[in-house]
Amino acid sequence: MEVSSNLNFYLLFTMLLLASGVAIVTKWIRLPYSIALVIVGLLIGIFHFLPVVTMTPELILLIFLPALLFEASWNLHIDWLKTCLRPVALLATVGVFVSAVCVAFIVSALTGLDFKIALLFGSMISATDPISVLALFKRLKVNRRLHTILEGESLLNDGTAVALFRVLLAAVLLGGDLSWSKIGLDFVILTCGGTIVGAIVGLVASKLTQYFDDHLLETTLTVLVAYGSYLLGEQLHVSSVISVLVAGCIMGNFGSRKSMSATTRLSVDSFWEYAAFIAESLVFLLIGMQIKFPLLVKYAPVIGAGIVATLIARVLVVYLLIFIAREKKHPIPLSWQHLLFWGGLRGSLCMAMALSLPATFPHREMLVVTTFGVALFTLLVPGLTMEPLVKVLKVASSRVSKNTELQIELTKLKDEKRNLAKAARAAGQGKKEYRRKEEEIDQRISETEQLIEILDSSVGDSDETERLQIETALLRAQKDCLIALSKKTNSKPEVLGEFRERIDSRFLQLRAKQHEKELLAKDE
């Protein structure tokens, strides 16, 4: 047991080390981090650099998925979701059913597979995995509304796909003809039950945060909400995925804003950002390590049929449903629809559903391998070509101008100089050391001002977006200085805490202003 535990620890350590190395490398090469992890995982699987790691459904569904779903739903703005509710709702509900049926007909026709089993495969492969989509599009500067449609669909359709899969699996195991009325009733019970459970957990947790102000305790509470809502959904036999999504959305949009202090909200944001990074890293690495090439070759014709069926179904879902959901005031351009089609990546969730099939299930090996093959195709082919497609279609948001970068740097330097004297006195440094550091800062300020002058720009000419970015950078510099002072002086914690709360509160105000500006800009 001790040897096994040590082996598992070193294996986890090695995987985190690999993930960190890949993250560093992808900072320098033009390759999405998630795709790079899959490729590294493939190489590990081919050459057996590490012991075999089995990706069980429990590992994905119970450990990784609640964290990823909660982090995404915590950051999902209701205001933004309202601006594209019709397309998101259609894609995440009707789209899953249309996709599952379309895939079932095509796969059944091309391979001769029984329609009921093909329909079950269609439900598995209809889940556009939030891990895959969100990890990729966070790195691509797409239009904010388009990003919300992709994000909203990928989150909500996971709950729909898992619920449909569970209902169909139960129907297939019972045998006989499919009862569509029973399937529909069971589906409604699963989804509505998950929504109610998630709402209750989210509201209760939001209310609890009103009675104390402790960022560590409140962060722990969000962890309990993420995993507790999932486990409660499983125990009550309702959709645990939808339960987590609803609980996270309520806490992120209402509980955090009404009950949490600014410092607590920033702490919770940072914690879940890190948790999602670790979970995404391990999941993508595991996906690559699970691929077995001999089995891919054996079932290549079926995988090919699955890929063709998945792409055709995605075309039908995106272009037809977007046409139905069209709005005169906020139309969805054809270029956006192309990205919605090509961005329907599959990943760990559909793999977890395939692995959860009973050992004696008919054609289990073929279904599992085909699901893995289709997911691998979508991760590598659309995943690697998505960034060039965004550039060709010209839907990328404009990046921060060089002038803005220089203005931010200048503001930080001036703030650093203003706080240097205070920090020097607190640390007991001599005048000589202080002057040397001041000269270094003055030199950097002078160089930055010269560059700004060359660009014929000034802080006063910056637009509102640039001003917000500059003020945000200033607040970060002030907070860094405050942290340094707290380490070097004997100031009372409550005094420093008060200053920190002011900075954090202003930081959140700026974030809200940027959010409002994006909402106003959506009509342009």
Coordinates of C-alpha atoms in Angstrom, one line a residue:
M1 CA 0.0 0.0 0.0
E2 CA 2.8 2.4 0.9
V3 CA 4.7 1.6 -2.3
S4 CA 1.5 2.1 -4.3
S5 CA 0.8 5.4 -2.6
N6 CA 4.3 6.7 -3.2
L7 CA 4.0 5.6 -6.9
N8 CA 0.8 7.5 -7.2
F9 CA 2.3 10.6 -5.6
Y10 CA 5.3 10.6 -7.9
L11 CA 3.1 10.0 -10.9
L12 CA 0.9 13.0 -10.0
F13 CA 4.1 15.1 -9.4
T14 CA 5.5 14.1 -12.8
M15 CA 2.2 14.9 -14.5
L16 CA 2.1 18.4 -12.9
L17 CA 5.7 18.9 -13.8
L18 CA 5.0 18.0 -17.4
A19 CA 1.9 20.3 -17.4
S20 CA 4.0 23.2 -16.1
G21 CA 6.7 22.6 -18.7
V22 CA 4.1 22.5 -21.5
A23 CA 2.6 25.7 -20.1
I24 CA 6.0 27.4 -20.2
V25 CA 6.8 26.2 -23.7
T26 CA 3.4 27.3 -25.1
K27 CA 4.2 30.8 -24.0
W28 CA 6.8 30.9 -26.7
I29 CA 5.3 28.8 -29.5
R30 CA 2.0 29.4 -31.2
L31 CA 0.2 26.3 -30.0
P32 CA -2.9 26.2 -27.6
Y33 CA -1.9 24.9 -24.2
S34 CA -4.7 22.3 -24.1
I35 CA -3.8 20.9 -27.5
A36 CA -0.1 20.7 -26.6
L37 CA -1.0 18.7 -23.5
V38 CA -3.0 16.2 -25.6
I39 CA 0.0 15.8 -27.9
V40 CA 2.4 15.3 -25.0
G41 CA -0.1 12.7 -23.6
L42 CA -0.1 10.9 -26.9
L43 CA 3.7 10.7 -26.9
I44 CA 3.7 9.4 -23.4
G45 CA 1.2 6.7 -24.3
I46 CA 3.1 5.7 -27.4
F47 CA 6.5 5.4 -25.8
H48 CA 5.3 4.4 -22.3
F49 CA 7.3 7.1 -20.5
L50 CA 5.0 6.8 -17.5
P51 CA 3.1 3.9 -15.9
V52 CA -0.4 3.3 -17.3
V53 CA -3.0 5.7 -15.9
T54 CA -6.6 4.6 -16.4
M55 CA -9.0 7.4 -16.9
T56 CA -12.1 6.1 -15.0
P57 CA -15.5 7.9 -15.2
E58 CA -15.3 8.5 -11.4
L59 CA -12.0 10.4 -11.9
I60 CA -13.5 12.7 -14.4
L61 CA -17.1 13.0 -13.2
L62 CA -16.5 13.2 -9.5
I63 CA -13.1 14.9 -9.1
F64 CA -12.4 17.1 -12.1
L65 CA -15.8 17.9 -13.6
P66 CA -17.4 19.6 -10.5
A67 CA -14.4 22.0 -10.2
L68 CA -14.4 22.9 -13.9
L69 CA -18.2 23.4 -14.1
F70 CA -18.3 25.5 -10.9
E71 CA -15.4 27.7 -12.0
A72 CA -17.1 28.3 -15.4
S73 CA -20.6 28.9 -14.0
W74 CA -19.1 31.2 -11.2
N75 CA -17.7 33.4 -13.9
L76 CA -20.7 33.2 -16.2
H77 CA -22.3 36.7 -16.2
I78 CA -26.1 36.5 -16.2
D79 CA -26.2 39.9 -18.0
W80 CA -24.2 38.5 -20.9
L81 CA -26.2 35.3 -21.0
K82 CA -29.4 37.3 -21.4
T83 CA -28.0 39.0 -24.5
C84 CA -27.8 35.7 -26.3
L85 CA -30.3 33.5 -24.4
R86 CA -32.2 32.3 -27.4
P87 CA -29.3 30.9 -29.4
V88 CA -27.7 29.4 -26.3
A89 CA -31.0 27.8 -25.1
L90 CA -31.7 26.3 -28.5
L91 CA -28.1 25.0 -29.0
A92 CA -27.9 23.5 -25.5
T93 CA -31.3 21.8 -25.5
V94 CA -32.9 21.2 -28.9
G95 CA -29.4 21.1 -30.4
V96 CA -28.4 18.1 -28.3
F97 CA -31.5 16.1 -29.3
V98 CA -31.1 17.0 -33.0
S99 CA -27.4 16.1 -32.9
A100 CA -28.0 12.7 -31.1
V101 CA -30.7 11.7 -33.6
C102 CA -28.7 12.9 -36.6
V103 CA -25.6 11.0 -35.5
A104 CA -27.7 7.9 -34.8
F105 CA -29.2 7.8 -38.3
I106 CA -25.9 8.3 -40.1
V107 CA -23.9 5.9 -38.0
S108 CA -26.6 3.3 -38.1
A109 CA -26.8 3.6 -41.9
L110 CA -23.1 3.5 -42.5
T111 CA -22.1 0.8 -40.0
G112 CA -25.3 -1.3 -39.6
L113 CA -25.2 -0.6 -35.8
D114 CA -28.6 -1.0 -34.0
F115 CA -30.4 2.3 -33.9
K116 CA -30.9 2.3 -30.1
I117 CA -27.2 1.8 -29.5
A118 CA -26.3 4.4 -32.2
L119 CA -28.7 6.9 -30.5
L120 CA -26.9 6.3 -27.2
F121 CA -23.6 7.0 -29.0
G122 CA -25.1 10.1 -30.4
S123 CA -26.1 11.4 -26.9
M124 CA -22.5 10.8 -25.7
I125 CA -20.8 12.5 -28.6
S126 CA -23.2 15.5 -28.5
A127 CA -21.6 17.0 -25.4
T128 CA -19.3 19.9 -26.4
D129 CA -16.9 19.7 -23.5
P130 CA -16.4 22.9 -21.5
I131 CA -12.9 21.9 -20.7
S132 CA -12.0 21.8 -24.4
V133 CA -13.9 24.8 -25.6
L134 CA -13.2 27.1 -22.7
A135 CA -9.5 26.3 -22.4
L136 CA -9.1 27.1 -26.1
F137 CA -11.2 30.2 -26.5
K138 CA -9.8 31.9 -23.4
R139 CA -6.6 32.3 -25.5
L140 CA -8.4 33.6 -28.6
K141 CA -9.5 37.2 -28.6
V142 CA -13.0 36.5 -30.0
N143 CA -15.9 38.9 -29.8
R144 CA -17.4 38.9 -26.2
R145 CA -20.9 38.0 -27.3
L146 CA -19.6 35.1 -29.5
H147 CA -17.5 33.9 -26.6
T148 CA -20.6 33.9 -24.3
I149 CA -22.6 31.9 -26.9
L150 CA -19.8 29.3 -27.1
E151 CA -19.3 29.3 -23.3
G152 CA -23.0 29.1 -22.5
E153 CA -23.7 26.3 -25.0
S154 CA -20.7 24.2 -23.8
L155 CA -21.8 24.5 -20.2
L156 CA -25.6 24.0 -20.5
N157 CA -25.5 21.3 -23.2
D158 CA -23.3 19.1 -20.9
G159 CA -26.2 18.9 -18.4
T160 CA -28.6 18.1 -21.3
A161 CA -26.3 15.5 -22.9
V162 CA -25.6 13.7 -19.6
A163 CA -29.3 13.6 -18.7
L164 CA -30.2 12.3 -22.1
F165 CA -27.4 9.7 -22.0
R166 CA -28.6 8.4 -18.6
V167 CA -32.2 8.1 -19.7
L168 CA -31.3 6.3 -23.0
L169 CA -28.9 4.0 -21.2
A170 CA -31.6 2.9 -18.8
A171 CA -34.0 2.4 -21.7
V172 CA -31.5 0.3 -23.7
L173 CA -30.7 -1.9 -20.6
L174 CA -34.4 -2.5 -20.0
G175 CA -34.7 -3.9 -23.6
G176 CA -37.6 -3.7 -25.9
D177 CA -38.7 -0.7 -28.0
L178 CA -37.9 2.8 -27.0
S179 CA -40.7 4.6 -25.2
W180 CA -40.3 8.2 -26.2
S181 CA -42.9 9.4 -23.7
K182 CA -41.1 7.7 -20.8
I183 CA -37.7 9.0 -22.1
G184 CA -39.2 12.5 -22.2
L185 CA -40.6 12.3 -18.7
D186 CA -37.4 10.9 -17.2
F187 CA -35.4 13.6 -18.9
V188 CA -37.7 16.4 -17.5
I189 CA -37.4 14.9 -14.0
L190 CA -33.6 14.7 -14.2
T191 CA -33.1 18.3 -15.5
C192 CA -35.8 20.0 -13.4
G193 CA -34.6 18.1 -10.3
G194 CA -31.0 19.1 -10.9
T195 CA -32.1 22.7 -11.3
I196 CA -34.1 22.7 -8.0
V197 CA -31.2 21.0 -6.1
G198 CA -28.6 23.5 -7.5
A199 CA -30.9 26.5 -6.8
I200 CA -31.4 25.4 -3.1
V201 CA -27.7 24.8 -2.5
G202 CA -26.7 28.1 -4.2
L203 CA -29.2 30.2 -2.3
V204 CA -28.5 28.6 1.1
A205 CA -24.7 29.1 0.6
S206 CA -25.2 32.7 -0.6
K207 CA -27.3 33.4 2.5
L208 CA -24.6 31.8 4.8
T209 CA -21.9 34.2 3.5
Q210 CA -23.8 37.1 4.9
Y211 CA -23.0 36.1 8.5
F212 CA -19.2 36.2 8.4
D213 CA -16.4 37.9 6.5
D214 CA -13.5 35.4 6.2
H215 CA -12.0 34.8 2.8
L216 CA -10.6 31.4 3.7
L217 CA -13.9 30.2 5.2
E218 CA -15.9 31.5 2.3
T219 CA -13.5 29.9 -0.3
T220 CA -13.9 26.6 1.5
L221 CA -17.7 27.1 1.4
T222 CA -17.6 27.4 -2.4
V223 CA -15.7 24.1 -2.6
L224 CA -18.4 22.5 -0.5
V225 CA -21.0 23.9 -2.8
A226 CA -19.3 22.7 -6.0
Y227 CA -18.8 19.1 -4.8
G228 CA -21.8 19.0 -2.4
S229 CA -24.3 20.0 -5.1
Y230 CA -22.8 17.3 -7.4
L231 CA -23.0 14.6 -4.7
L232 CA -26.5 15.6 -3.6
G233 CA -27.7 15.4 -7.2
E234 CA -26.2 11.9 -7.5
Q235 CA -27.9 10.8 -4.3
L236 CA -31.3 12.1 -5.3
H237 CA -30.9 10.7 -8.8
V238 CA -31.2 14.0 -10.6
S239 CA -28.8 15.7 -13.0
S240 CA -25.7 16.5 -10.9
V241 CA -24.1 18.4 -13.7
I242 CA -27.1 20.8 -13.9
S243 CA -27.1 21.0 -10.1
V244 CA -23.4 22.3 -10.1
L245 CA -24.1 24.7 -12.9
V246 CA -27.1 26.3 -11.2
A247 CA -25.4 26.5 -7.8
G248 CA -22.3 28.1 -9.3
C249 CA -24.3 30.6 -11.3
I250 CA -26.3 31.7 -8.3
M251 CA -23.3 32.1 -6.1
G252 CA -21.3 33.9 -8.8
N253 CA -24.0 36.3 -9.8
F254 CA -25.8 37.0 -6.5
G255 CA -24.1 35.5 -3.5
S256 CA -20.7 36.9 -4.3
R257 CA -22.0 40.4 -5.1
K258 CA -24.4 40.8 -2.2
S259 CA -22.7 38.9 0.6
M260 CA -18.9 38.8 -0.1
S261 CA -16.4 41.6 0.5
A262 CA -14.2 42.7 -2.4
T263 CA -11.1 40.9 -0.9
T264 CA -13.1 37.7 -0.5
R265 CA -14.4 37.8 -4.1
L266 CA -10.9 38.3 -5.5
S267 CA -9.6 35.4 -3.3
V268 CA -12.3 33.1 -4.5
D269 CA -11.7 34.1 -8.1
S270 CA -8.0 33.4 -7.8
F271 CA -8.6 30.0 -6.1
W272 CA -11.0 28.7 -8.7
E273 CA -8.9 30.0 -11.5
Y274 CA -6.0 27.9 -10.2
A275 CA -8.2 24.9 -9.5
A276 CA -9.5 25.0 -13.0
F277 CA -6.0 25.3 -14.4
I278 CA -4.8 22.2 -12.5
A279 CA -7.9 20.2 -13.5
E280 CA -7.7 21.2 -17.2
S281 CA -4.0 20.3 -17.3
L282 CA -4.4 16.9 -15.8
V283 CA -7.5 16.1 -17.9
F284 CA -6.0 17.0 -21.3
L285 CA -2.8 15.1 -20.4
L286 CA -4.9 12.1 -19.5
I287 CA -6.9 12.3 -22.7
G288 CA -3.7 11.9 -24.7
M289 CA -2.4 9.1 -22.6
Q290 CA -5.7 7.0 -23.0
I291 CA -5.4 6.7 -26.8
K292 CA -4.5 3.2 -27.9
F293 CA -3.5 3.2 -31.6
P294 CA -4.0 -0.5 -32.4
L295 CA -7.7 -0.2 -31.4
L296 CA -8.0 3.0 -33.4
V297 CA -6.8 1.2 -36.4
K298 CA -9.1 -1.8 -35.7
Y299 CA -12.2 0.4 -35.6
A300 CA -11.1 3.1 -38.1
P301 CA -14.1 2.6 -40.4
V302 CA -16.5 3.1 -37.5
I303 CA -14.5 6.1 -36.2
G304 CA -14.6 7.6 -39.7
A305 CA -18.4 7.2 -39.8
G306 CA -18.6 8.8 -36.3
I307 CA -16.5 11.8 -37.4
V308 CA -18.6 12.3 -40.6
A309 CA -21.9 12.0 -38.6
T310 CA -20.6 14.4 -35.9
L311 CA -19.7 17.1 -38.4
I312 CA -22.9 16.8 -40.4
A313 CA -24.9 16.9 -37.2
R314 CA -23.0 20.0 -36.1
V315 CA -23.7 21.7 -39.4
L316 CA -27.4 21.0 -39.0
V317 CA -27.5 22.1 -35.4
V318 CA -25.6 25.4 -35.8
Y319 CA -26.9 26.8 -39.0
L320 CA -30.5 25.6 -38.7
L321 CA -31.0 26.6 -35.0
I322 CA -29.1 29.9 -35.4
F323 CA -31.5 30.7 -38.3
I324 CA -34.5 29.9 -36.1
A325 CA -33.1 32.0 -33.2
R326 CA -32.2 34.9 -35.3
E327 CA -32.9 38.4 -34.0
K328 CA -33.2 41.6 -36.1
K329 CA -31.6 43.7 -33.4
H330 CA -28.7 41.4 -32.6
P331 CA -28.1 39.1 -35.6
I332 CA -25.4 36.5 -35.4
P333 CA -23.1 36.9 -38.5
L334 CA -22.3 34.0 -40.7
S335 CA -18.6 34.2 -39.7
W336 CA -19.7 33.6 -36.1
Q337 CA -21.7 30.6 -37.2
H338 CA -18.7 29.2 -38.9
L339 CA -16.8 29.4 -35.6
L340 CA -19.7 27.9 -33.7
F341 CA -19.6 24.9 -36.1
W342 CA -15.9 24.4 -36.0
G343 CA -15.6 25.1 -32.3
G344 CA -17.8 22.2 -31.2
L345 CA -14.9 20.3 -29.7
R346 CA -15.4 17.1 -27.8
G347 CA -13.4 16.0 -24.8
S348 CA -13.3 14.3 -21.4
L349 CA -17.1 14.3 -20.7
C350 CA -18.0 12.2 -23.7
M351 CA -15.1 9.9 -22.8
A352 CA -16.3 9.6 -19.2
M353 CA -19.8 8.7 -20.4
A354 CA -18.4 6.0 -22.8
L355 CA -16.3 4.5 -20.0
S356 CA -19.3 4.4 -17.7
L357 CA -21.0 1.8 -20.0
P358 CA -21.4 -1.6 -18.2
A359 CA -18.8 -4.1 -18.9
T360 CA -21.3 -6.5 -20.6
F361 CA -22.9 -3.7 -22.7
P362 CA -23.2 -4.7 -26.4
H363 CA -20.3 -3.3 -28.6
R364 CA -18.8 -1.6 -25.6
E365 CA -15.2 -1.6 -26.8
M366 CA -16.2 -0.3 -30.2
L367 CA -18.3 2.5 -28.6
V368 CA -15.5 3.5 -26.2
V369 CA -12.8 3.5 -28.9
T370 CA -15.0 5.4 -31.4
T371 CA -15.8 8.0 -28.9
F372 CA -12.1 8.5 -28.1
G373 CA -11.3 8.6 -31.8
V374 CA -14.0 11.3 -32.6
A375 CA -12.9 13.3 -29.5
L376 CA -9.2 13.1 -30.6
F377 CA -10.1 14.3 -34.1
T378 CA -12.0 17.3 -32.9
L379 CA -9.3 18.3 -30.4
L380 CA -6.5 18.1 -32.9
V381 CA -8.0 19.1 -36.3
P382 CA -10.5 21.9 -35.4
G383 CA -8.5 22.7 -32.3
L384 CA -5.3 23.4 -34.2
T385 CA -7.0 25.3 -37.0
M386 CA -9.3 27.4 -34.9
E387 CA -6.9 30.3 -34.4
P388 CA -6.1 30.7 -38.1
L389 CA -9.8 30.5 -38.8
V390 CA -10.5 33.3 -36.3
K391 CA -7.9 35.5 -38.1
V392 CA -9.3 34.7 -41.6
L393 CA -12.8 35.5 -40.6
K394 CA -11.6 38.7 -38.8
V395 CA -13.7 38.3 -35.7
A396 CA -10.9 38.7 -33.2
S397 CA -11.1 41.6 -30.8
S398 CA -8.5 44.3 -31.1
R399 CA -5.6 43.8 -28.8
V400 CA -4.3 46.4 -26.4
S401 CA -2.4 49.1 -28.3
K402 CA 1.3 49.7 -27.8
N403 CA 0.4 53.1 -26.4
T404 CA -1.8 51.6 -23.8
E405 CA 0.9 49.2 -22.7
L406 CA 3.4 52.1 -22.3
Q407 CA 0.8 54.2 -20.4
I408 CA 0.3 51.3 -18.0
E409 CA 4.0 50.8 -17.6
L410 CA 4.5 54.5 -16.9
T411 CA 1.7 54.6 -14.3
K412 CA 3.2 51.6 -12.5
L413 CA 6.7 53.2 -12.5
K414 CA 5.5 56.5 -11.1
D415 CA 3.5 54.8 -8.4
E416 CA 6.5 52.7 -7.5
K417 CA 8.6 55.9 -7.2
R418 CA 6.0 57.5 -4.9
N419 CA 6.0 54.5 -2.6
L420 CA 9.7 53.9 -2.6
A421 CA 10.6 56.5 0.0
K422 CA 8.0 55.1 2.4
A423 CA 9.1 51.5 1.8
A424 CA 12.7 52.5 2.2
R425 CA 12.1 54.1 5.6
A426 CA 10.1 51.1 6.8
A427 CA 13.0 48.8 5.8
G428 CA 15.6 51.0 7.3
Q429 CA 17.5 51.5 4.1
G430 CA 20.1 54.3 3.8
K431 CA 19.9 57.4 1.6
K432 CA 22.5 56.0 -0.8
E433 CA 20.6 52.8 -1.5
Y434 CA 17.4 54.7 -1.8
R435 CA 18.9 57.2 -4.4
R436 CA 20.3 54.4 -6.4
K437 CA 16.9 52.7 -6.7
E438 CA 15.3 56.1 -7.4
E439 CA 17.8 56.7 -10.3
E440 CA 17.0 53.4 -11.8
I441 CA 13.2 54.1 -11.7
D442 CA 13.8 57.6 -13.1
Q443 CA 15.8 56.2 -16.0
R444 CA 13.0 53.7 -16.8
I445 CA 10.4 56.5 -16.6
S446 CA 12.4 58.7 -18.9
E447 CA 12.7 55.9 -21.5
T448 CA 9.0 55.1 -21.3
E449 CA 8.1 58.8 -21.7
Q450 CA 10.3 59.1 -24.8
L451 CA 8.6 56.1 -26.4
I452 CA 5.2 57.6 -25.7
E453 CA 6.3 60.9 -27.2
I454 CA 7.6 59.1 -30.3
L455 CA 4.1 57.5 -30.7
D456 CA 2.7 61.1 -30.4
S457 CA 0.3 60.0 -27.6
S458 CA -0.4 60.9 -24.0
V459 CA -2.5 59.7 -21.1
G460 CA -5.1 62.3 -21.8
D461 CA -5.6 61.1 -25.3
S462 CA -6.3 57.5 -24.2
D463 CA -9.9 56.4 -24.7
E464 CA -12.0 55.1 -21.8
T465 CA -10.9 51.5 -22.2
E466 CA -7.2 52.6 -22.0
R467 CA -8.0 54.7 -18.9
L468 CA -9.6 51.8 -17.1
Q469 CA -6.6 49.6 -18.0
I470 CA -4.2 52.1 -16.7
E471 CA -6.1 52.6 -13.4
T472 CA -6.3 48.8 -13.0
A473 CA -2.5 48.6 -13.3
L474 CA -2.1 51.4 -10.8
L475 CA -4.3 49.5 -8.3
R476 CA -2.2 46.4 -8.8
A477 CA 1.0 48.3 -8.1
Q478 CA -0.5 49.8 -5.0
K479 CA -1.6 46.4 -3.7
D480 CA 1.9 45.0 -4.4
C481 CA 3.4 47.9 -2.4
L482 CA 0.9 47.3 0.5
I483 CA 1.9 43.6 0.6
A484 CA 5.6 44.6 0.7
L485 CA 4.9 47.1 3.6
S486 CA 3.0 44.5 5.6
K487 CA 6.0 42.2 5.5
K488 CA 8.5 44.8 6.4
T489 CA 6.7 46.8 9.0
N490 CA 4.9 46.2 12.3
S491 CA 1.7 47.9 11.1
K492 CA -1.5 46.6 12.7
P493 CA -3.2 43.9 10.5
E494 CA -6.6 45.6 10.7
V495 CA -5.1 48.9 9.4
L496 CA -3.5 47.2 6.4
G497 CA -6.6 45.1 5.9
E498 CA -8.7 48.3 5.6
F499 CA -6.4 49.7 2.9
R500 CA -6.5 46.4 1.1
E501 CA -10.3 46.3 1.2
R502 CA -10.4 49.8 -0.4
I503 CA -8.1 48.7 -3.2
D504 CA -10.0 45.5 -3.8
S505 CA -13.3 47.3 -3.8
R506 CA -12.0 49.9 -6.4
F507 CA -10.6 47.0 -8.5
L508 CA -14.0 45.3 -8.6
Q509 CA -15.6 48.7 -9.5
L510 CA -13.3 49.0 -12.5
R511 CA -14.1 45.4 -13.5
A512 CA -17.8 46.2 -13.4
K513 CA -17.2 49.3 -15.5
Q514 CA -15.3 47.3 -18.1
H515 CA -18.2 44.8 -18.1
E516 CA -20.8 47.5 -18.6
K517 CA -18.7 49.0 -21.5
E518 CA -18.6 45.6 -23.2
L519 CA -22.4 45.3 -22.8
L520 CA -22.9 48.7 -24.4
A521 CA -20.5 47.8 -27.2
K522 CA -22.4 44.7 -28.2
D523 CA -24.7 46.7 -30.5
E524 CA -21.8 48.1 -32.5

